[in-house]
Amino acid sequence: MLRLSSPSFTSNREAKSWKAQFQGAVMCAVYLSEVAAKLAEEGMPEAAVQEMLSYIELDIRPFGSADALQSSMLRPLTRDLGLSLGARGCLALGIQRAPSQA
């Protein structure tokens, strides 16, 4: 499992591994904020966080009122899992992006 809490771009190989694991990833802006906050708590400077995120090339999606409502409706279903608002935002984004099952 990839641990965002211990990034270390000490080698080109490591950086490529990170990029490969996130290829095509989509993330809601709220979760991006949580990830960046966690990295900052662990001492990573803002410039390094920005550089890492730029290198990985995540597709960051805005979090609007419709997203907020959908995320809030996931709360009762995910409460026991302890998911954050950002995690529920990403789940909502995944639900929106899933092919319709008509």
Coordinates of N, CA, C and O in Angstrom, one line a residue:
M1 N 0.8 -1.2 0.0 CA 0.0 0.0 0.0 C 0.9 1.2 0.0 O 1.8 1.3 0.7
L2 N 0.5 2.2 -0.8 CA 1.3 3.4 -0.9 C 1.0 4.3 0.3 O -0.2 4.5 0.6
R3 N 2.0 4.8 1.0 CA 1.8 5.7 2.1 C 2.1 7.1 1.8 O 3.2 7.5 1.5
L4 N 1.0 7.9 1.7 CA 1.2 9.4 1.4 C 2.0 10.1 2.6 O 2.5 11.1 2.4
S5 N 2.0 9.5 3.7 CA 2.6 10.1 4.9 C 4.1 10.1 4.9 O 4.7 10.7 5.7
S6 N 4.7 9.3 4.0 CA 6.1 9.2 4.0 C 6.7 9.4 2.6 O 7.4 8.5 2.1
P7 N 6.4 10.5 1.9 CA 7.0 10.6 0.5 C 8.5 10.8 0.6 O 9.0 11.5 1.5
S8 N 9.1 10.3 -0.3 CA 10.6 10.5 -0.4 C 11.0 10.3 -1.8 O 11.2 9.2 -2.3
F9 N 11.2 11.4 -2.5 CA 11.7 11.3 -3.9 C 13.2 11.3 -3.9 O 13.8 12.2 -4.4
T10 N 13.8 10.3 -3.3 CA 15.2 10.2 -3.2 C 15.8 9.6 -4.5 O 17.0 9.7 -4.7
S11 N 15.0 9.0 -5.2 CA 15.5 8.3 -6.5 C 14.4 8.5 -7.6 O 13.3 8.7 -7.3
N12 N 14.9 8.5 -8.8 CA 14.1 8.6 -9.9 C 13.1 7.4 -10.0 O 12.0 7.6 -10.4
R13 N 13.6 6.3 -9.6 CA 12.8 5.1 -9.6 C 11.6 5.2 -8.7 O 10.5 4.8 -9.0
E14 N 11.8 5.8 -7.5 CA 10.8 6.0 -6.5 C 9.7 7.0 -7.1 O 8.5 6.7 -6.9
A15 N 10.2 8.1 -7.6 CA 9.3 9.1 -8.2 C 8.4 8.4 -9.3 O 7.2 8.7 -9.3
K16 N 9.0 7.6 -10.1 CA 8.3 7.0 -11.2 C 7.2 6.0 -10.6 O 6.1 5.9 -11.2
S17 N 7.6 5.4 -9.5 CA 6.6 4.4 -8.9 C 5.4 5.2 -8.4 O 4.3 4.7 -8.5
W18 N 5.6 6.3 -7.7 CA 4.5 7.1 -7.3 C 3.6 7.6 -8.4 O 2.4 7.4 -8.4
K19 N 4.3 8.1 -9.5 CA 3.5 8.5 -10.6 C 2.7 7.4 -11.2 O 1.5 7.6 -11.6
A20 N 3.3 6.2 -11.3 CA 2.6 5.1 -11.9 C 1.4 4.7 -11.1 O 0.3 4.3 -11.6
Q21 N 1.5 4.7 -9.7 CA 0.4 4.3 -8.9 C -0.8 5.3 -8.9 O -1.9 4.9 -8.6
F22 N -0.5 6.5 -9.3 CA -1.6 7.5 -9.3 C -2.0 7.9 -10.8 O -2.9 8.7 -11.0
Q23 N -1.5 7.2 -11.8 CA -1.9 7.5 -13.1 C -3.4 7.3 -13.4 O -4.0 6.3 -13.0
G24 N -3.9 8.4 -13.9 CA -5.4 8.4 -14.1 C -6.2 8.7 -12.9 O -7.5 8.6 -13.0
A25 N -5.6 8.9 -11.8 CA -6.4 9.2 -10.5 C -7.1 10.5 -10.5 O -6.6 11.5 -11.1
V26 N -8.3 10.5 -10.0 CA -9.1 11.7 -9.8 C -9.4 11.8 -8.3 O -9.6 10.9 -7.6
M27 N -9.3 13.1 -7.8 CA -9.4 13.3 -6.4 C -10.2 14.6 -6.2 O -10.1 15.6 -7.0
C28 N -11.1 14.6 -5.2 CA -11.8 15.9 -4.9 C -10.9 16.8 -4.2 O -10.0 16.4 -3.5
A29 N -11.2 18.1 -4.4 CA -10.3 19.2 -3.8 C -10.3 19.1 -2.3 O -9.2 19.4 -1.7
V30 N -11.4 18.6 -1.6 CA -11.4 18.5 -0.2 C -10.3 17.5 0.3 O -9.6 17.7 1.2
Y31 N -10.3 16.4 -0.4 CA -9.3 15.3 0.0 C -7.9 15.8 -0.3 O -7.0 15.5 0.5
L32 N -7.7 16.5 -1.4 CA -6.4 17.1 -1.6 C -5.9 18.0 -0.4 O -4.8 17.9 0.0
S33 N -6.8 18.7 0.1 CA -6.5 19.6 1.3 C -6.1 18.7 2.5 O -5.2 19.0 3.2
E34 N -6.8 17.6 2.7 CA -6.5 16.7 3.8 C -5.1 16.1 3.6 O -4.3 15.9 4.5
V35 N -4.8 15.6 2.4 CA -3.5 15.0 2.1 C -2.4 16.1 2.3 O -1.4 15.8 3.0
A36 N -2.6 17.3 1.8 CA -1.6 18.3 1.9 C -1.4 18.7 3.4 O -0.3 18.9 3.9
A37 N -2.5 18.7 4.2 CA -2.4 19.0 5.6 C -1.6 17.9 6.3 O -0.8 18.3 7.2
K38 N -1.8 16.7 6.0 CA -1.1 15.6 6.6 C 0.4 15.7 6.3 O 1.2 15.5 7.2
L39 N 0.7 16.0 5.1 CA 2.1 16.1 4.7 C 2.8 17.3 5.4 O 3.9 17.2 5.9
A40 N 2.0 18.4 5.6 CA 2.5 19.6 6.3 C 2.7 19.3 7.8 O 3.8 19.7 8.3
E41 N 1.8 18.5 8.4 CA 2.0 18.1 9.8 C 3.3 17.3 9.9 O 3.9 17.3 11.0
E42 N 3.6 16.5 8.9 CA 4.8 15.7 9.0 C 6.1 16.4 8.6 O 7.2 15.8 8.5
G43 N 6.0 17.8 8.4 CA 7.1 18.6 8.1 C 7.5 18.8 6.7 O 8.5 19.4 6.4
M44 N 6.7 18.4 5.7 CA 7.0 18.7 4.3 C 6.6 20.1 4.0 O 5.5 20.6 4.3
P45 N 7.6 20.9 3.5 CA 7.3 22.3 3.1 C 6.3 22.4 2.0 O 6.2 21.5 1.2
E46 N 5.6 23.5 1.9 CA 4.6 23.7 0.9 C 5.1 23.5 -0.5 O 4.5 22.9 -1.3
A47 N 6.3 24.1 -0.7 CA 6.8 24.0 -2.1 C 7.1 22.5 -2.5 O 6.8 22.1 -3.6
A48 N 7.5 21.7 -1.5 CA 7.7 20.2 -1.8 C 6.4 19.5 -2.1 O 6.3 18.7 -2.9
V49 N 5.3 19.9 -1.3 CA 4.0 19.3 -1.5 C 3.5 19.7 -2.9 O 3.0 18.8 -3.7
Q50 N 3.7 20.9 -3.3 CA 3.2 21.4 -4.6 C 4.0 20.7 -5.7 O 3.4 20.2 -6.7
E51 N 5.3 20.5 -5.5 CA 6.1 19.8 -6.5 C 5.7 18.4 -6.7 O 5.6 17.9 -7.8
M52 N 5.5 17.7 -5.6 CA 5.1 16.3 -5.6 C 3.7 16.2 -6.3 O 3.6 15.3 -7.2
L53 N 2.8 17.0 -6.0 CA 1.4 16.9 -6.6 C 1.5 17.2 -8.1 O 0.8 16.6 -8.9
S54 N 2.3 18.2 -8.4 CA 2.5 18.6 -9.8 C 3.1 17.4 -10.6 O 2.7 17.1 -11.7
Y55 N 4.1 16.8 -10.0 CA 4.7 15.6 -10.7 C 3.8 14.5 -10.9 O 3.7 13.8 -12.0
I56 N 3.0 14.2 -9.9 CA 2.1 13.0 -10.0 C 0.9 13.3 -11.0 O 0.4 12.4 -11.5
E57 N 0.6 14.6 -11.2 CA -0.4 14.9 -12.2 C -1.8 14.4 -11.8 O -2.5 13.7 -12.7
L58 N -2.3 14.6 -10.6 CA -3.6 14.2 -10.2 C -4.6 15.1 -10.9 O -4.4 16.2 -11.2
D59 N -5.8 14.5 -11.2 CA -6.9 15.2 -11.8 C -7.8 15.7 -10.6 O -8.5 14.9 -10.0
I60 N -7.6 16.9 -10.1 CA -8.3 17.4 -9.0 C -9.6 18.1 -9.4 O -9.6 19.0 -10.3
R61 N -10.7 17.6 -8.8 CA -12.0 18.1 -9.2 C -12.6 19.0 -8.1 O -12.3 18.8 -6.9
P62 N -13.3 20.1 -8.5 CA -13.8 21.0 -7.5 C -14.9 20.3 -6.6 O -15.4 19.2 -7.0
F63 N -15.2 20.9 -5.5 CA -16.2 20.3 -4.6 C -17.3 21.3 -4.4 O -17.1 22.3 -3.6
G64 N -18.4 21.2 -5.1 CA -19.5 22.1 -5.0 C -20.6 21.7 -4.1 O -20.5 20.7 -3.4
S65 N -21.7 22.4 -4.2 CA -22.8 22.1 -3.3 C -23.5 20.8 -3.6 O -23.9 20.1 -2.7
A66 N -23.5 20.4 -4.9 CA -24.1 19.0 -5.2 C -23.2 17.9 -4.6 O -23.7 16.9 -4.1
D67 N -21.9 18.2 -4.7 CA -20.9 17.2 -4.1 C -21.1 17.1 -2.6 O -21.0 16.0 -2.0
A68 N -21.3 18.3 -2.0 CA -21.4 18.3 -0.6 C -22.7 17.5 -0.1 O -22.6 16.8 0.9
L69 N -23.7 17.7 -0.8 CA -25.0 17.0 -0.5 C -24.8 15.5 -0.7 O -25.2 14.7 0.2
Q70 N -24.2 15.1 -1.8 CA -24.0 13.7 -2.0 C -23.1 13.1 -1.0 O -23.3 12.0 -0.5
S71 N -22.0 13.8 -0.6 CA -21.1 13.3 0.4 C -21.8 13.2 1.7 O -21.5 12.2 2.5
S72 N -22.7 14.1 2.1 CA -23.4 14.0 3.3 C -24.3 12.8 3.4 O -24.5 12.2 4.5
M73 N -24.9 12.4 2.3 CA -25.8 11.3 2.2 C -25.0 10.0 2.4 O -25.5 8.9 2.8
L74 N -23.7 10.0 2.2 CA -22.8 8.8 2.4 C -22.4 8.7 3.8 O -22.0 7.6 4.3
R75 N -22.6 9.7 4.6 CA -22.2 9.7 6.0 C -22.8 8.5 6.8 O -22.1 7.8 7.5
P76 N -24.1 8.3 6.8 CA -24.7 7.2 7.5 C -24.2 5.9 7.1 O -24.1 5.0 7.9
L77 N -23.8 5.7 5.8 CA -23.3 4.5 5.3 C -21.9 4.2 5.6 O -21.4 3.1 5.6
T78 N -21.1 5.3 5.9 CA -19.7 5.1 6.2 C -19.3 5.5 7.6 O -18.1 5.4 7.9
R79 N -20.2 5.9 8.4 CA -19.8 6.3 9.8 C -19.0 5.3 10.5 O -17.9 5.7 11.1
D80 N -19.3 4.0 10.5 CA -18.5 3.0 11.2 C -17.1 2.9 10.6 O -16.3 2.3 11.3
L81 N -16.9 3.3 9.4 CA -15.6 3.2 8.8 C -14.7 4.4 9.2 O -13.5 4.4 8.9
G82 N -15.3 5.5 9.7 CA -14.5 6.6 10.1 C -14.0 7.5 9.0 O -13.0 8.1 9.1
L83 N -14.7 7.4 7.9 CA -14.2 8.2 6.7 C -14.3 9.7 6.9 O -15.3 10.2 7.5
S84 N -13.3 10.4 6.4 CA -13.3 11.9 6.5 C -14.3 12.5 5.4 O -14.7 11.8 4.5
L85 N -14.5 13.7 5.5 CA -15.3 14.4 4.5 C -14.6 14.3 3.1 O -15.2 14.0 2.1
G86 N -13.3 14.4 3.1 CA -12.6 14.3 1.8 C -12.7 12.9 1.2 O -12.9 12.8 0.0
A87 N -12.6 11.9 2.1 CA -12.8 10.5 1.6 C -14.2 10.3 1.0 O -14.4 9.7 0.0
R88 N -15.2 10.8 1.7 CA -16.6 10.7 1.2 C -16.7 11.5 0.0 O -17.5 11.1 -1.0
G89 N -16.0 12.6 -0.2 CA -16.1 13.4 -1.4 C -15.5 12.6 -2.6 O -16.1 12.7 -3.7
C90 N -14.4 11.9 -2.3 CA -13.9 11.1 -3.4 C -14.8 9.9 -3.7 O -14.9 9.6 -4.9
L91 N -15.5 9.3 -2.7 CA -16.5 8.3 -3.0 C -17.6 8.9 -3.9 O -18.0 8.2 -4.9
A92 N -18.1 10.0 -3.5 CA -19.2 10.7 -4.3 C -18.7 10.9 -5.7 O -19.5 10.7 -6.7
L93 N -17.5 11.4 -5.9 CA -16.9 11.6 -7.2 C -16.9 10.3 -8.0 O -17.2 10.2 -9.2
G94 N -16.5 9.2 -7.4 CA -16.5 7.9 -8.0 C -17.9 7.5 -8.4 O -18.1 6.9 -9.5
I95 N -18.9 7.7 -7.6 CA -20.2 7.4 -7.9 C -20.7 8.2 -9.1 O -21.3 7.6 -10.0
Q96 N -20.4 9.4 -9.1 CA -20.7 10.3 -10.3 C -20.1 9.8 -11.6 O -20.7 9.9 -12.6
R97 N -18.9 9.3 -11.5 CA -18.1 9.0 -12.7 C -18.4 7.5 -13.1 O -18.1 7.2 -14.3
A98 N -19.1 6.7 -12.3 CA -19.4 5.4 -12.6 C -20.4 5.3 -13.8 O -21.3 6.1 -13.9
P99 N -20.2 4.3 -14.7 CA -21.2 4.2 -15.8 C -22.5 3.9 -15.2 O -22.7 3.2 -14.2
S100 N -23.6 4.5 -15.8 CA -24.9 4.3 -15.3 C -25.3 2.8 -15.6 O -24.9 2.2 -16.6
Q101 N -26.1 2.3 -14.7 CA -26.5 0.9 -14.8 C -28.0 0.9 -15.1 O -28.8 0.5 -14.3
A102 N -28.3 1.4 -16.3 CA -29.7 1.5 -16.7 C -30.3 0.2 -17.3 O -29.6 -0.7 -17.7

